[in-house]
Amino acid sequence: IRMLERHRLERLAGNTSPRVFEMEVFDRDGNLVPLEVKTGPVLKDGEIVGIQVVARDIRERREMEQKFLQAQKLEAIGRLAAGVAHDFNNLLTTILGYVDLAMVDASEGLASPDLLKEIKAASLKASVLTQRLLAFSRKTVVSPIVIDLNAAISDMGKLLKRVIGEDIELIVERAETELAVRIDPVLFEQVVLNLAINARDAMPEGGKLVIRLRAVDVDEDYAAVHEGISPGRYHELSVSDTGTGMSREVRERIFDPFFTTKEAGKGTGLGLSTVREIVESQGGHIIVYSEVGKGSTFRVLWPPAGEKACSVRAGGEQQWLGGSESILIVEDEESVRTVLKNGLERAGYRVFTVRDAHAALGLLGSGQRIDAVLSDVVLPGGLDGVSLAERIRTMHDGVRVLLMSGYAGEVVIDGGRLANYRLLQKPFAMNELLDAVREVLDS
Ligand SMILES: Nc1ncnc2c1ncn2[C@@H]1O[C@H](COP(=O)(O)OP(=O)(O)OP(=O)(O)O)[C@@H](O)[C@H]1O
Ligand SMILES: [Mg+2]
């Protein structure tokens, strides 16, 4: 006991009322240990004959308090990230829109298509970044569908090769049977990319990256040693590398947000925490094996979907669907408004634009013929896109509504209202917008 504390205890000896306070003492090894101390007098015939001291080790409680603070800090960061992602998405919608328009020019020999393709690739990469931020802060709208893991990996072939570079050999072992899993395909790609990029970073001198897909049966024994996993059949994605491997200390922390061993500017430490969040939100599990100097394997176990996979999105060729109807764009961000107007006009539509819901209702009330309203969910002026859509439904029956959002906050989470409308997630490519517009017009 330190001197200061000793004086405190001695002073209490003459005190008749019970006390509770915290103090610190050294243990045998010289570590400072926080204690919660309760003292009270021991009385005999009304006389104080002693002092009773009960001390409790509160190291665990202190640790919990620390963790709670940490969690609060993370929550704040998550909120910040969601805000950043929102603005970033608006920017990307603009870039992607212009790029798509310029690509049409390019096909007529007016600009260099190669350069434009690069711009588009870079923009898409940036959009993956925002999706990552959004997924991290749980504010993303996920649209799970049933996919076949084999097909999904095949689709990523080119992308994976580009990401891992030439010094690393990529081996993909597919399963012979379909591996149906219910997940948002964008999130699935994010999982694979994050694991592949980590593997690449662990093999600066080159090596082998093996992606294996198969159906596995988890038995009682295995489940017993892996917390949270129940026995049964799973569809597995495993990503193995022949890289540096991880020490136990590193392995224990890899899923912590912001934990990274990479130099500043290289890693954010959000990769694996995002992966785990995605995997677990879909009822999956992730297990890590690693040996220093040999390499690492990340196994992701997904619950089988129990139904056949949808055919994979038809990528590649752009097909521009147009029309001649009148469309009203409600969007407060000028650059987004302009690019959307341009795109829709090129597809043949007659386009009006306003920047908030009140102006939109004004125009609709003026008798101007509007066939569809394309509105952002988050709008200034106190009336959001969903409320606007609801008013349109009651007052202007027949006018179609298409909502777009880069950030679906509480509206989506406490559910329902938004679910009644077709929603386009920003950023989107021009052909996606045109498809969606045609779809609501024809519905
Ligand atoms: N395949 C691997 N081999 C060796 N170490 C790995 C591997 N995957 C992850 N790690 C370790 O886990 C840490 C955390 O990974 P995580 O993906 O979360 O963040 P990061 O890769 O450092 O940064 P970010 O993914 O945000 O760019 C890495 O810094 C690295 O030390
Ligand atoms: Mg990473």
Coordinates of C-alpha atoms and ligand atoms in Angstrom, one line a residue:
I1 CA 0.0 0.0 0.0
R2 CA 1.3 3.4 -0.9
M3 CA 2.0 5.9 1.9
L4 CA -0.7 8.2 0.8
E5 CA -3.3 5.5 0.9
R6 CA -2.1 4.3 4.3
H7 CA -2.7 7.7 5.8
R8 CA -6.2 7.7 4.4
L9 CA -7.0 4.3 6.0
E10 CA -5.6 5.4 9.3
R11 CA -7.6 8.5 9.3
L12 CA -10.7 6.4 8.8
A13 CA -10.1 4.4 11.8
G14 CA -11.6 7.0 14.0
N15 CA -14.6 7.5 11.9
T16 CA -17.9 5.9 12.9
S17 CA -19.7 6.1 9.6
P18 CA -19.1 3.6 6.8
R19 CA -17.2 4.7 3.7
V20 CA -16.8 3.5 0.1
F21 CA -14.0 4.7 -2.1
E22 CA -11.5 3.6 -4.7
M23 CA -7.8 3.2 -4.2
E24 CA -4.8 1.7 -5.9
V25 CA -2.4 -0.7 -4.4
F26 CA 0.7 -2.6 -5.7
D27 CA 0.4 -6.3 -6.1
R28 CA 3.4 -8.6 -5.5
D29 CA 4.7 -8.1 -9.0
G30 CA 4.6 -4.3 -8.6
N31 CA 1.5 -3.8 -10.8
L32 CA -0.9 -1.1 -9.7
V33 CA -4.3 -2.6 -9.0
P34 CA -7.5 -0.6 -8.6
L35 CA -9.6 -1.5 -5.7
E36 CA -13.0 -0.6 -4.4
V37 CA -12.8 -0.3 -0.7
K38 CA -15.6 -0.3 1.9
T39 CA -14.7 0.6 5.4
G40 CA -16.8 0.6 8.6
P41 CA -16.1 0.8 12.3
V42 CA -16.2 -2.4 14.5
L43 CA -18.1 -1.4 17.7
K44 CA -18.0 -3.0 21.1
D45 CA -20.3 -1.5 23.8
G46 CA -20.6 1.7 21.7
E47 CA -16.8 2.0 21.5
I48 CA -14.8 1.7 18.3
V49 CA -12.5 -1.2 18.8
G50 CA -11.5 -1.7 15.2
I51 CA -12.1 -1.0 11.5
Q52 CA -13.4 -3.4 9.0
V53 CA -12.1 -3.1 5.5
V54 CA -13.5 -5.0 2.5
A55 CA -11.5 -4.4 -0.8
R56 CA -12.6 -5.6 -4.2
D57 CA -10.3 -5.9 -7.2
I58 CA -12.1 -3.8 -9.9
R59 CA -9.6 -4.4 -12.8
E60 CA -12.3 -6.1 -14.8
R61 CA -14.8 -3.3 -14.3
R62 CA -12.2 -0.7 -15.4
E63 CA -11.6 -2.8 -18.5
M64 CA -15.3 -2.9 -19.3
E65 CA -15.5 0.9 -18.9
Q66 CA -12.6 1.3 -21.3
K67 CA -14.2 -1.0 -23.8
F68 CA -17.4 0.9 -23.6
L69 CA -15.7 4.1 -24.3
Q70 CA -13.9 2.6 -27.2
A71 CA -17.2 1.3 -28.6
Q72 CA -18.7 4.8 -28.3
K73 CA -15.8 6.2 -30.1
L74 CA -16.3 3.7 -32.9
E75 CA -19.9 4.5 -33.2
A76 CA -19.1 8.1 -33.7
I77 CA -16.6 7.2 -36.3
G78 CA -19.2 5.1 -38.0
R79 CA -21.6 8.0 -38.1
L80 CA -19.0 10.2 -39.6
A81 CA -18.1 7.7 -42.2
A82 CA -21.8 7.4 -43.2
G83 CA -21.9 11.2 -43.7
V84 CA -18.7 11.2 -45.8
A85 CA -20.0 8.3 -47.9
H86 CA -23.2 10.2 -48.6
D87 CA -21.4 13.2 -50.1
F88 CA -18.9 11.0 -51.8
N89 CA -21.7 9.1 -53.5
N90 CA -23.2 12.2 -54.9
L91 CA -19.9 13.1 -56.4
L92 CA -19.5 9.6 -57.9
T93 CA -23.0 9.7 -59.4
T94 CA -21.9 12.8 -61.2
I95 CA -18.7 11.3 -62.4
L96 CA -20.2 8.0 -63.5
G97 CA -23.0 9.8 -65.3
Y98 CA -20.7 12.1 -67.3
V99 CA -18.4 9.2 -68.1
D100 CA -21.3 7.2 -69.5
L101 CA -22.3 10.1 -71.7
A102 CA -18.8 10.7 -72.9
M103 CA -18.4 7.1 -73.7
V104 CA -21.2 7.5 -76.2
D105 CA -19.4 10.4 -77.7
A106 CA -16.3 8.3 -77.8
S107 CA -17.9 5.6 -79.8
E108 CA -18.6 8.2 -82.4
G109 CA -14.9 9.0 -82.5
L110 CA -15.0 12.2 -80.4
A111 CA -12.8 11.2 -77.6
S112 CA -10.4 8.5 -76.4
P113 CA -12.4 5.5 -75.1
D114 CA -9.5 3.9 -73.4
L115 CA -8.9 6.9 -71.2
L116 CA -12.6 7.1 -70.3
K117 CA -12.6 3.4 -69.4
E118 CA -9.8 4.1 -66.9
I119 CA -11.8 7.0 -65.4
K120 CA -14.8 4.7 -65.1
A121 CA -12.7 1.9 -63.5
A122 CA -11.3 4.4 -61.0
S123 CA -14.7 5.7 -60.1
L124 CA -16.1 2.3 -59.6
K125 CA -13.2 1.5 -57.3
A126 CA -14.0 4.6 -55.3
S127 CA -17.6 3.5 -55.1
V128 CA -16.4 0.2 -53.5
L129 CA -14.8 2.4 -50.9
T130 CA -18.0 4.1 -50.0
Q131 CA -19.8 0.8 -49.9
R132 CA -17.2 -0.3 -47.5
L133 CA -17.7 2.7 -45.3
L134 CA -21.4 2.3 -45.4
A135 CA -21.3 -1.4 -44.7
F136 CA -19.1 -0.6 -41.8
S137 CA -21.5 1.9 -40.3
R138 CA -24.4 -0.5 -41.0
K139 CA -26.2 2.2 -43.0
T140 CA -26.2 0.3 -46.3
V141 CA -29.2 -1.1 -48.0
V142 CA -28.4 -4.6 -48.8
S143 CA -30.3 -6.5 -51.4
P144 CA -29.5 -10.1 -50.9
I145 CA -30.3 -12.5 -53.7
V146 CA -29.4 -16.2 -54.1
I147 CA -26.1 -16.5 -55.9
D148 CA -23.9 -19.5 -56.8
L149 CA -20.5 -19.0 -55.3
N150 CA -18.8 -20.7 -58.2
A151 CA -20.4 -18.3 -60.7
A152 CA -19.7 -15.3 -58.6
I153 CA -16.0 -16.1 -58.3
S154 CA -15.8 -16.8 -62.1
D155 CA -17.3 -13.3 -62.7
M156 CA -14.5 -11.8 -60.6
G157 CA -11.7 -13.6 -62.4
K158 CA -10.3 -10.6 -64.3
L159 CA -10.7 -8.2 -61.4
L160 CA -8.9 -10.6 -59.1
K161 CA -6.0 -11.1 -61.5
R162 CA -5.6 -7.3 -61.9
V163 CA -5.7 -6.8 -58.1
I164 CA -3.1 -9.5 -57.2
G165 CA -0.7 -8.7 -59.9
E166 CA 1.6 -10.9 -61.9
D167 CA 4.0 -12.2 -59.3
I168 CA 1.3 -14.1 -57.5
E169 CA -0.2 -17.3 -59.0
L170 CA -4.0 -17.4 -58.7
I171 CA -5.6 -20.9 -58.4
V172 CA -9.3 -21.2 -58.2
E173 CA -10.9 -24.5 -57.2
R174 CA -14.6 -24.5 -57.9
A175 CA -17.0 -27.0 -56.5
E176 CA -18.7 -29.4 -59.0
T177 CA -22.1 -28.6 -57.7
E178 CA -23.9 -25.3 -57.3
L179 CA -23.2 -23.5 -54.0
A180 CA -26.2 -21.4 -53.5
V181 CA -25.9 -18.7 -50.9
R182 CA -28.2 -15.7 -50.1
I183 CA -26.1 -12.5 -50.1
D184 CA -25.9 -9.1 -51.7
P185 CA -23.5 -9.8 -54.7
V186 CA -21.7 -6.5 -54.1
L187 CA -21.0 -7.4 -50.5
F188 CA -19.8 -10.8 -51.6
E189 CA -17.3 -9.3 -54.0
Q190 CA -16.2 -7.0 -51.2
V191 CA -15.5 -10.0 -49.0
V192 CA -13.5 -11.8 -51.7
L193 CA -11.6 -8.6 -52.6
N194 CA -10.6 -7.8 -49.1
L195 CA -9.3 -11.3 -48.4
A196 CA -7.5 -11.4 -51.7
I197 CA -5.9 -7.9 -51.2
N198 CA -4.7 -8.9 -47.7
A199 CA -3.2 -12.1 -49.2
R200 CA -1.5 -10.1 -51.8
D201 CA 0.0 -7.8 -49.2
A202 CA 1.2 -10.7 -47.3
M203 CA 3.2 -12.0 -50.3
P204 CA 5.4 -9.1 -51.4
E205 CA 7.8 -11.5 -53.0
G206 CA 5.1 -13.4 -54.8
G207 CA 3.5 -16.7 -54.0
K208 CA 0.3 -18.6 -54.4
L209 CA -3.2 -17.5 -53.8
V210 CA -5.7 -20.3 -53.6
I211 CA -9.4 -19.6 -53.7
R212 CA -11.4 -22.8 -53.0
L213 CA -15.2 -23.3 -53.0
R214 CA -16.8 -26.4 -51.7
A215 CA -19.6 -27.8 -49.5
V216 CA -18.5 -28.9 -46.1
D217 CA -20.2 -30.7 -43.2
V218 CA -19.3 -29.3 -39.8
D219 CA -19.5 -32.0 -37.2
E220 CA -20.2 -31.9 -33.5
D221 CA -16.5 -32.0 -32.6
Y222 CA -15.6 -29.1 -34.9
A223 CA -18.5 -27.1 -33.7
A224 CA -17.5 -27.7 -30.1
V225 CA -14.2 -26.0 -30.6
H226 CA -15.4 -23.1 -32.7
E227 CA -17.6 -20.8 -30.8
G228 CA -20.9 -19.9 -32.3
I229 CA -20.8 -22.4 -35.2
S230 CA -23.5 -25.0 -35.1
P231 CA -23.0 -28.4 -36.8
G232 CA -24.4 -28.9 -40.3
R233 CA -23.8 -28.2 -43.9
Y234 CA -22.1 -25.0 -45.1
H235 CA -21.0 -23.5 -48.3
E236 CA -17.4 -22.6 -47.9
L237 CA -15.2 -20.0 -49.5
S238 CA -11.6 -20.2 -48.4
V239 CA -8.8 -17.9 -49.4
S240 CA -5.2 -19.2 -48.7
D241 CA -1.9 -17.6 -49.2
T242 CA 1.7 -18.6 -48.9
G243 CA 2.7 -15.3 -47.4
T244 CA 4.1 -14.0 -44.1
G245 CA 1.5 -15.5 -41.8
M246 CA 0.6 -13.9 -38.5
S247 CA 1.8 -14.2 -34.9
R248 CA -0.8 -15.1 -32.3
E249 CA -0.9 -11.5 -31.0
V250 CA -1.7 -10.2 -34.5
R251 CA -4.2 -12.9 -35.2
E252 CA -6.2 -12.1 -32.1
R253 CA -6.7 -8.5 -33.2
I254 CA -7.2 -8.7 -37.0
F255 CA -10.9 -8.3 -36.8
D256 CA -10.7 -5.1 -34.6
P257 CA -11.7 -2.0 -36.6
F258 CA -8.7 0.1 -37.4
F259 CA -6.2 -2.6 -36.4
T260 CA -3.5 -2.7 -39.1
T261 CA 0.2 -3.6 -39.2
K262 CA 0.6 -1.8 -42.5
E263 CA 2.3 1.6 -42.6
A264 CA 0.3 4.8 -42.4
G265 CA -1.5 5.5 -45.6
K266 CA -1.4 1.9 -46.8
G267 CA -4.0 0.2 -44.6
T268 CA -7.0 1.5 -42.7
G269 CA -7.5 -1.6 -40.8
L270 CA -11.2 -1.7 -41.8
G271 CA -10.9 -4.6 -44.3
L272 CA -11.4 -7.6 -42.0
S273 CA -13.8 -5.9 -39.6
T274 CA -16.0 -5.1 -42.6
V275 CA -15.6 -8.7 -43.9
R276 CA -16.7 -10.1 -40.6
E277 CA -19.6 -7.7 -40.3
I278 CA -20.8 -8.8 -43.8
V279 CA -20.3 -12.5 -43.2
E280 CA -22.0 -12.5 -39.8
S281 CA -24.9 -10.3 -40.9
Q282 CA -25.7 -13.1 -43.4
G283 CA -25.5 -15.8 -40.8
G284 CA -22.0 -16.9 -41.8
H285 CA -18.8 -17.5 -39.9
I286 CA -15.2 -16.7 -40.5
I287 CA -12.3 -18.8 -39.2
V288 CA -8.6 -18.0 -39.5
Y289 CA -5.6 -20.3 -39.6
S290 CA -2.1 -18.9 -39.9
E291 CA 1.5 -19.9 -39.4
V292 CA 4.3 -17.4 -39.3
G293 CA 6.5 -17.8 -42.4
K294 CA 4.1 -20.2 -44.1
G295 CA 0.9 -18.4 -44.8
S296 CA -2.7 -17.9 -43.8
T297 CA -6.1 -19.3 -44.7
F298 CA -9.4 -17.5 -44.1
R299 CA -12.4 -19.9 -44.2
V300 CA -15.8 -18.3 -44.7
L301 CA -18.7 -20.6 -44.0
W302 CA -22.1 -19.5 -45.4
P303 CA -25.4 -21.1 -44.6
P304 CA -26.7 -22.8 -47.8
A305 CA -29.6 -20.8 -49.4
G306 CA -31.8 -23.8 -49.8
E307 CA -33.0 -22.7 -53.3
K308 CA -31.5 -22.4 -56.7
A309 CA -29.3 -19.4 -57.6
C310 CA -30.6 -16.6 -59.8
S311 CA -28.8 -16.3 -63.0
V312 CA -26.0 -13.8 -62.6
R313 CA -26.3 -10.2 -63.7
A314 CA -25.7 -9.7 -67.4
G315 CA -22.7 -7.4 -67.3
G316 CA -20.8 -6.0 -70.2
E317 CA -22.8 -4.6 -73.2
Q318 CA -24.6 -1.4 -72.3
Q319 CA -28.1 -1.2 -73.6
W320 CA -29.7 2.2 -73.3
L321 CA -33.5 2.1 -72.9
G322 CA -35.2 5.4 -73.6
G323 CA -38.7 6.9 -73.9
S324 CA -40.5 10.1 -74.6
E325 CA -42.4 10.6 -71.3
S326 CA -42.0 13.6 -69.0
I327 CA -39.8 13.2 -65.9
L328 CA -39.4 15.4 -62.9
I329 CA -36.0 15.2 -61.1
V330 CA -36.0 16.2 -57.4
E331 CA -32.5 16.6 -56.2
D332 CA -30.7 19.2 -54.2
E333 CA -27.2 18.6 -55.4
E334 CA -26.8 20.6 -58.6
S335 CA -24.2 18.5 -60.3
V336 CA -26.2 15.4 -59.8
R337 CA -29.3 17.1 -61.1
T338 CA -27.6 18.3 -64.2
V339 CA -26.0 15.0 -65.2
L340 CA -29.2 13.1 -64.6
K341 CA -31.1 15.6 -66.7
N342 CA -28.5 15.2 -69.5
G343 CA -28.7 11.5 -69.5
L344 CA -32.5 11.3 -69.5
E345 CA -32.7 13.9 -72.2
R346 CA -30.3 12.0 -74.4
A347 CA -32.5 8.9 -73.9
G348 CA -35.4 11.0 -75.3
Y349 CA -37.3 12.0 -72.2
R350 CA -38.6 15.5 -71.5
V351 CA -37.0 16.5 -68.2
F352 CA -37.9 19.0 -65.5
T353 CA -35.8 19.6 -62.4
V354 CA -36.4 21.1 -59.0
R355 CA -34.4 21.1 -55.8
D356 CA -36.9 20.1 -53.1
A357 CA -40.2 18.4 -52.5
H358 CA -42.2 21.6 -52.1
A359 CA -41.1 22.8 -55.6
A360 CA -42.0 19.4 -56.9
L361 CA -45.5 19.5 -55.5
G362 CA -45.9 23.0 -56.9
L363 CA -45.0 21.9 -60.4
L364 CA -47.2 18.8 -60.1
G365 CA -50.1 21.0 -58.9
S366 CA -49.7 23.4 -61.8
G367 CA -51.1 21.0 -64.3
Q368 CA -47.9 20.3 -66.0
R369 CA -47.9 16.7 -67.3
I370 CA -45.4 14.6 -65.4
D371 CA -45.2 10.8 -65.9
A372 CA -42.6 10.0 -63.4
V373 CA -40.8 11.6 -60.5
L374 CA -37.2 10.7 -59.8
S375 CA -36.4 11.9 -56.3
D376 CA -33.5 11.8 -53.9
V377 CA -34.6 10.4 -50.5
V378 CA -32.8 13.0 -48.4
L379 CA -34.0 16.4 -49.4
P380 CA -33.8 19.9 -47.8
G381 CA -36.8 21.9 -46.7
G382 CA -38.3 19.4 -44.2
L383 CA -40.0 17.1 -46.7
D384 CA -38.1 14.0 -47.6
G385 CA -38.3 11.9 -50.7
V386 CA -40.5 9.2 -49.1
S387 CA -43.0 11.8 -47.8
L388 CA -43.0 13.3 -51.3
A389 CA -43.7 9.9 -52.8
E390 CA -46.6 9.3 -50.3
R391 CA -48.2 12.7 -51.2
I392 CA -47.8 12.0 -54.9
R393 CA -49.6 8.6 -54.4
T394 CA -52.6 10.3 -52.7
M395 CA -52.8 13.5 -54.7
H396 CA -51.4 12.6 -58.1
D397 CA -52.4 9.0 -58.8
G398 CA -50.8 7.8 -61.9
V399 CA -47.5 9.6 -61.5
R400 CA -44.8 7.0 -61.0
V401 CA -42.1 7.4 -58.4
L402 CA -38.5 6.3 -58.4
L403 CA -36.4 7.1 -55.4
M404 CA -32.6 7.3 -55.2
S405 CA -30.3 7.4 -52.3
G406 CA -26.7 7.2 -51.4
Y407 CA -27.4 6.7 -47.8
A408 CA -30.5 5.0 -46.4
G409 CA -30.6 6.1 -42.8
E410 CA -33.2 5.4 -40.2
V411 CA -36.0 5.4 -42.9
V412 CA -34.8 2.1 -44.1
I413 CA -33.9 0.6 -40.7
D414 CA -37.1 1.3 -38.9
G415 CA -38.5 0.0 -42.0
G416 CA -41.5 -0.2 -44.3
R417 CA -42.1 3.2 -45.7
L418 CA -39.3 3.1 -48.2
A419 CA -40.0 -0.5 -49.1
N420 CA -43.1 0.6 -51.0
Y421 CA -41.0 2.3 -53.7
R422 CA -38.4 1.3 -56.2
L423 CA -35.1 2.6 -54.9
L424 CA -31.9 3.2 -56.8
Q425 CA -28.7 3.0 -54.8
K426 CA -26.2 5.8 -55.6
P427 CA -23.8 5.7 -57.3
F428 CA -25.4 4.1 -60.3
A429 CA -24.5 3.9 -64.0
M430 CA -26.6 5.7 -66.6
N431 CA -27.9 2.4 -68.0
E432 CA -29.1 1.3 -64.5
L433 CA -31.0 4.6 -64.2
L434 CA -32.6 4.2 -67.6
D435 CA -33.5 0.6 -66.9
A436 CA -35.1 1.7 -63.6
V437 CA -37.0 4.6 -65.2
R438 CA -38.4 2.4 -67.9
E439 CA -39.3 -0.2 -65.3
V440 CA -41.4 2.3 -63.2
L441 CA -42.9 3.8 -66.2
D442 CA -44.1 0.5 -67.5
S443 CA -45.2 -0.9 -64.2
Ligands
LIG1 N1 -3.5 -13.0 -45.4 C1 -2.9 -12.3 -44.4 N2 -1.6 -12.6 -44.1 C2 -1.0 -12.0 -43.1 N3 -1.5 -11.0 -42.3 C3 -2.8 -10.7 -42.6 C4 -3.5 -11.3 -43.6 N4 -4.8 -10.7 -43.7 C5 -4.8 -9.8 -42.7 N5 -3.6 -9.7 -42.0 C6 -3.2 -8.8 -40.9 O1 -4.4 -8.3 -40.4 C7 -4.4 -6.9 -40.4 C8 -5.7 -6.3 -40.5 O2 -6.3 -6.6 -41.8 P1 -7.4 -5.6 -42.4 O3 -7.7 -6.1 -43.8 O4 -8.5 -5.5 -41.4 O5 -6.6 -4.2 -42.5 P2 -5.5 -3.8 -43.5 O6 -5.3 -4.8 -44.6 O7 -4.3 -3.5 -42.7 O8 -6.0 -2.4 -44.1 P3 -7.2 -2.2 -45.1 O9 -7.8 -3.6 -45.4 O10 -8.2 -1.4 -44.4 O11 -6.6 -1.6 -46.3 C9 -3.4 -6.5 -41.5 O12 -2.8 -5.3 -41.3 C10 -2.4 -7.7 -41.3 O13 -1.5 -7.5 -40.3
MG2 MG -7.0 -5.4 -45.7

